[in-house]
């Protein structure tokens, strides 16, 4: 069984994906980390993010083994840079097979990102589209960055989130959007527990209706 979770920046997809995976004993892949890792390699090598050919080569040779443990990937700068390289079709193509295999290999998997329900796992049994008001998402990201010891201004984060949403939704390749058969969950007024309970109810409804 595959649970596909998509949604905009800081909507809580990652936290939710992790909790659903733990609940069902499924594998979990935060696909944003793949794009963040591509951006990080470019930045480490002082290669401009605008260099599509270099980004593609990095994506084709990406070491995906320790993404979860790399806290630098979770920083604000990396999210912004990831959104630039993720708009390149050849970069997305290079990362597609790994994501698809991840879903197939495990007996159950949760994948979260922007295009899981639409492109990566169009046949996923359950598709969730997680949203929240930009101001609330900026508040959550602000708290998260501060707790990780990063310098962060709420206003700057809000601007970043709006810019990233716009870029992710309007790009020509795999734009951020809900799949036709996705269930949308607005978490603006839900905390992490509330979002988990609401998502669990949706997943259980889908499972029992099969
Ligand atoms: O945690 P947050 O939502 O801020 O970011 P993320 O999920 O790690 O994604 C970072 C960037 O990678 C996004 O802004 C997207 O541009 C890109 N991304 C994507 O294009 N497709 C995915 N499946 C996942 C992320």
Tab-separated table of N, CA and C and ligand atoms in Angstrom, residues 5-14 30-36 73-75 78-87 92 99 112-116 120 137 141 144 160-161 164-165 167-168 171 173-174 176, ligand 1:
chain	number	residue	atom	x	y	z
A	5	UNK	N	1.572	11.833	-0.095
A	5	UNK	CA	1.233	13.090	0.584
A	5	UNK	C	1.894	14.244	-0.164
A	6	UNK	N	1.093	15.176	-0.619
A	6	UNK	CA	1.631	16.366	-1.281
A	6	UNK	C	1.127	17.613	-0.592
A	7	UNK	N	1.814	18.718	-0.866
A	7	UNK	CA	1.364	19.988	-0.304
A	7	UNK	C	2.480	21.013	-0.356
A	8	UNK	N	2.133	22.273	-0.077
A	8	UNK	CA	3.116	23.355	-0.150
A	8	UNK	C	4.103	23.350	1.018
A	9	UNK	N	5.049	24.276	0.948
A	9	UNK	CA	6.119	24.368	1.951
A	9	UNK	C	5.567	24.500	3.360
A	10	UNK	N	6.146	23.743	4.281
A	10	UNK	CA	5.829	23.835	5.716
A	10	UNK	C	4.360	23.572	6.053
A	11	UNK	N	3.724	22.758	5.235
A	11	UNK	CA	2.317	22.425	5.520
A	11	UNK	C	2.209	21.300	6.542
A	12	UNK	N	3.332	20.683	6.882
A	12	UNK	CA	3.318	19.609	7.872
A	12	UNK	C	3.330	18.221	7.249
A	13	UNK	N	3.620	18.152	5.954
A	13	UNK	CA	3.648	16.855	5.252
A	13	UNK	C	4.649	15.898	5.868
A	14	UNK	N	5.831	16.443	6.186
A	14	UNK	CA	6.916	15.596	6.684
A	14	UNK	C	6.561	14.950	8.016
A	30	UNK	N	10.898	11.256	2.475
A	30	UNK	CA	10.678	12.692	2.327
A	30	UNK	C	11.397	13.091	1.036
A	31	UNK	N	10.648	13.187	-0.068
A	31	UNK	CA	11.291	13.382	-1.379
A	31	UNK	C	11.913	14.772	-1.523
A	32	UNK	N	11.490	15.730	-0.691
A	32	UNK	CA	12.098	17.060	-0.731
A	32	UNK	C	13.586	17.001	-0.431
A	33	UNK	N	13.968	16.004	0.380
A	33	UNK	CA	15.388	15.865	0.727
A	33	UNK	C	16.240	15.569	-0.504
A	34	UNK	N	15.669	14.902	-1.491
A	34	UNK	CA	16.435	14.592	-2.714
A	34	UNK	C	16.801	15.887	-3.442
A	35	UNK	N	15.802	16.784	-3.580
A	35	UNK	CA	16.053	18.052	-4.270
A	35	UNK	C	16.971	18.949	-3.432
A	36	UNK	N	16.781	18.887	-2.111
A	36	UNK	CA	17.654	19.659	-1.226
A	36	UNK	C	19.094	19.164	-1.359
A	73	UNK	N	20.632	19.851	5.374
A	73	UNK	CA	19.647	19.833	4.286
A	73	UNK	C	18.351	20.522	4.690
A	74	UNK	N	18.075	20.575	5.995
A	74	UNK	CA	16.773	21.082	6.451
A	74	UNK	C	16.750	22.599	6.613
A	75	UNK	N	17.855	23.259	6.392
A	75	UNK	CA	17.921	24.710	6.561
A	75	UNK	C	17.079	25.456	5.521
A	78	UNK	N	18.490	25.922	1.913
A	78	UNK	CA	18.459	24.717	1.084
A	78	UNK	C	17.066	24.483	0.503
A	79	UNK	N	16.023	24.875	1.244
A	79	UNK	CA	14.658	24.729	0.737
A	79	UNK	C	14.448	25.615	-0.481
A	80	UNK	N	14.932	26.834	-0.369
A	80	UNK	CA	14.821	27.802	-1.467
A	80	UNK	C	15.624	27.307	-2.688
A	81	UNK	N	16.840	26.841	-2.450
A	81	UNK	CA	17.698	26.367	-3.549
A	81	UNK	C	17.100	25.111	-4.189
A	82	UNK	N	16.496	24.258	-3.364
A	82	UNK	CA	15.871	23.028	-3.882
A	82	UNK	C	14.750	23.374	-4.847
A	83	UNK	N	14.027	24.427	-4.520
A	83	UNK	CA	12.904	24.813	-5.358
A	83	UNK	C	13.375	25.314	-6.730
A	84	UNK	N	14.612	25.822	-6.804
A	84	UNK	CA	15.176	26.249	-8.096
A	84	UNK	C	15.549	25.017	-8.933
A	85	UNK	N	16.312	24.100	-8.352
A	85	UNK	CA	16.768	22.946	-9.169
A	85	UNK	C	15.634	21.968	-9.456
A	86	UNK	N	14.591	21.973	-8.608
A	86	UNK	CA	13.498	21.022	-8.817
A	86	UNK	C	12.630	21.404	-10.011
A	87	UNK	N	12.810	22.617	-10.525
A	87	UNK	CA	12.021	23.031	-11.690
A	87	UNK	C	12.626	22.511	-12.995
A	92	UNK	N	14.324	16.199	-12.365
A	92	UNK	CA	13.183	15.400	-11.883
A	92	UNK	C	13.236	13.994	-12.478
A	99	UNK	N	12.502	7.134	-6.569
A	99	UNK	CA	11.274	7.355	-5.789
A	99	UNK	C	10.250	6.257	-6.065
A	112	UNK	N	6.284	11.690	0.699
A	112	UNK	CA	5.727	13.036	0.692
A	112	UNK	C	6.536	13.970	-0.185
A	113	UNK	N	5.833	14.918	-0.808
A	113	UNK	CA	6.503	15.854	-1.719
A	113	UNK	C	5.526	16.815	-2.362
A	114	UNK	N	5.713	17.030	-3.673
A	114	UNK	CA	4.858	17.962	-4.405
A	114	UNK	C	4.085	17.258	-5.519
A	115	UNK	N	4.658	16.164	-6.028
A	115	UNK	CA	4.108	15.505	-7.222
A	115	UNK	C	3.953	14.001	-7.006
A	116	UNK	N	3.786	13.587	-5.767
A	116	UNK	CA	3.725	12.144	-5.502
A	116	UNK	C	2.422	11.558	-6.059
A	120	UNK	N	4.736	10.696	-9.395
A	120	UNK	CA	5.589	9.601	-8.898
A	120	UNK	C	4.767	8.328	-8.656
A	137	UNK	N	1.781	28.525	8.091
A	137	UNK	CA	2.951	27.729	7.681
A	137	UNK	C	4.237	28.477	8.023
A	141	UNK	N	7.263	27.136	10.391
A	141	UNK	CA	8.653	27.044	9.917
A	141	UNK	C	9.562	27.914	10.787
A	144	UNK	N	10.264	26.071	13.900
A	144	UNK	CA	11.148	24.926	13.610
A	144	UNK	C	12.601	25.392	13.439
A	160	UNK	N	9.465	34.054	1.728
A	160	UNK	CA	10.097	32.887	1.111
A	160	UNK	C	9.051	31.824	0.764
A	161	UNK	N	8.134	31.598	1.703
A	161	UNK	CA	7.103	30.579	1.491
A	161	UNK	C	6.193	30.957	0.325
A	164	UNK	N	8.135	30.521	-2.921
A	164	UNK	CA	8.340	29.108	-3.226
A	164	UNK	C	7.035	28.458	-3.705
A	165	UNK	N	5.919	28.794	-3.048
A	165	UNK	CA	4.610	28.284	-3.480
A	165	UNK	C	4.375	28.662	-4.938
A	167	UNK	N	6.535	29.537	-7.269
A	167	UNK	CA	7.447	28.848	-8.183
A	167	UNK	C	7.030	27.388	-8.361
A	168	UNK	N	6.690	26.729	-7.255
A	168	UNK	CA	6.331	25.305	-7.320
A	168	UNK	C	5.001	25.082	-8.051
A	171	UNK	N	5.511	26.181	-12.210
A	171	UNK	CA	6.525	25.598	-13.096
A	171	UNK	C	5.845	24.672	-14.094
A	173	UNK	N	6.995	21.795	-15.258
A	173	UNK	CA	7.149	20.377	-14.996
A	173	UNK	C	6.654	19.990	-13.604
A	174	UNK	N	5.777	19.005	-13.544
A	174	UNK	CA	5.250	18.485	-12.277
A	174	UNK	C	4.908	19.595	-11.274
A	176	UNK	N	3.109	21.805	-8.386
A	176	UNK	CA	2.411	21.432	-7.159
A	176	UNK	C	0.909	21.584	-7.365
B	1	LIG	O1	9.716	21.132	3.924
B	1	LIG	P1	9.366	22.034	2.782
B	1	LIG	O2	7.967	21.835	2.333
B	1	LIG	O3	9.744	23.459	3.015
B	1	LIG	O4	10.315	21.636	1.590
B	1	LIG	P2	10.591	20.244	0.889
B	1	LIG	O5	9.380	19.377	0.899
B	1	LIG	O6	11.850	19.674	1.448
B	1	LIG	O7	10.849	20.697	-0.637
B	1	LIG	C1	11.833	21.637	-0.995
B	1	LIG	C2	11.590	22.011	-2.463
B	1	LIG	O8	11.835	20.847	-3.269
B	1	LIG	C3	10.159	22.428	-2.790
B	1	LIG	O9	9.952	23.820	-2.686
B	1	LIG	C4	9.958	21.941	-4.216
B	1	LIG	O10	10.358	22.907	-5.159
B	1	LIG	C5	10.911	20.772	-4.342
B	1	LIG	N1	10.224	19.473	-4.362
B	1	LIG	C6	9.678	19.049	-5.539
B	1	LIG	O11	9.722	19.755	-6.531
B	1	LIG	N2	9.098	17.821	-5.633
B	1	LIG	C7	9.019	17.022	-4.565
B	1	LIG	N3	8.457	15.818	-4.695
B	1	LIG	C8	9.548	17.449	-3.316
B	1	LIG	C9	10.140	18.704	-3.241
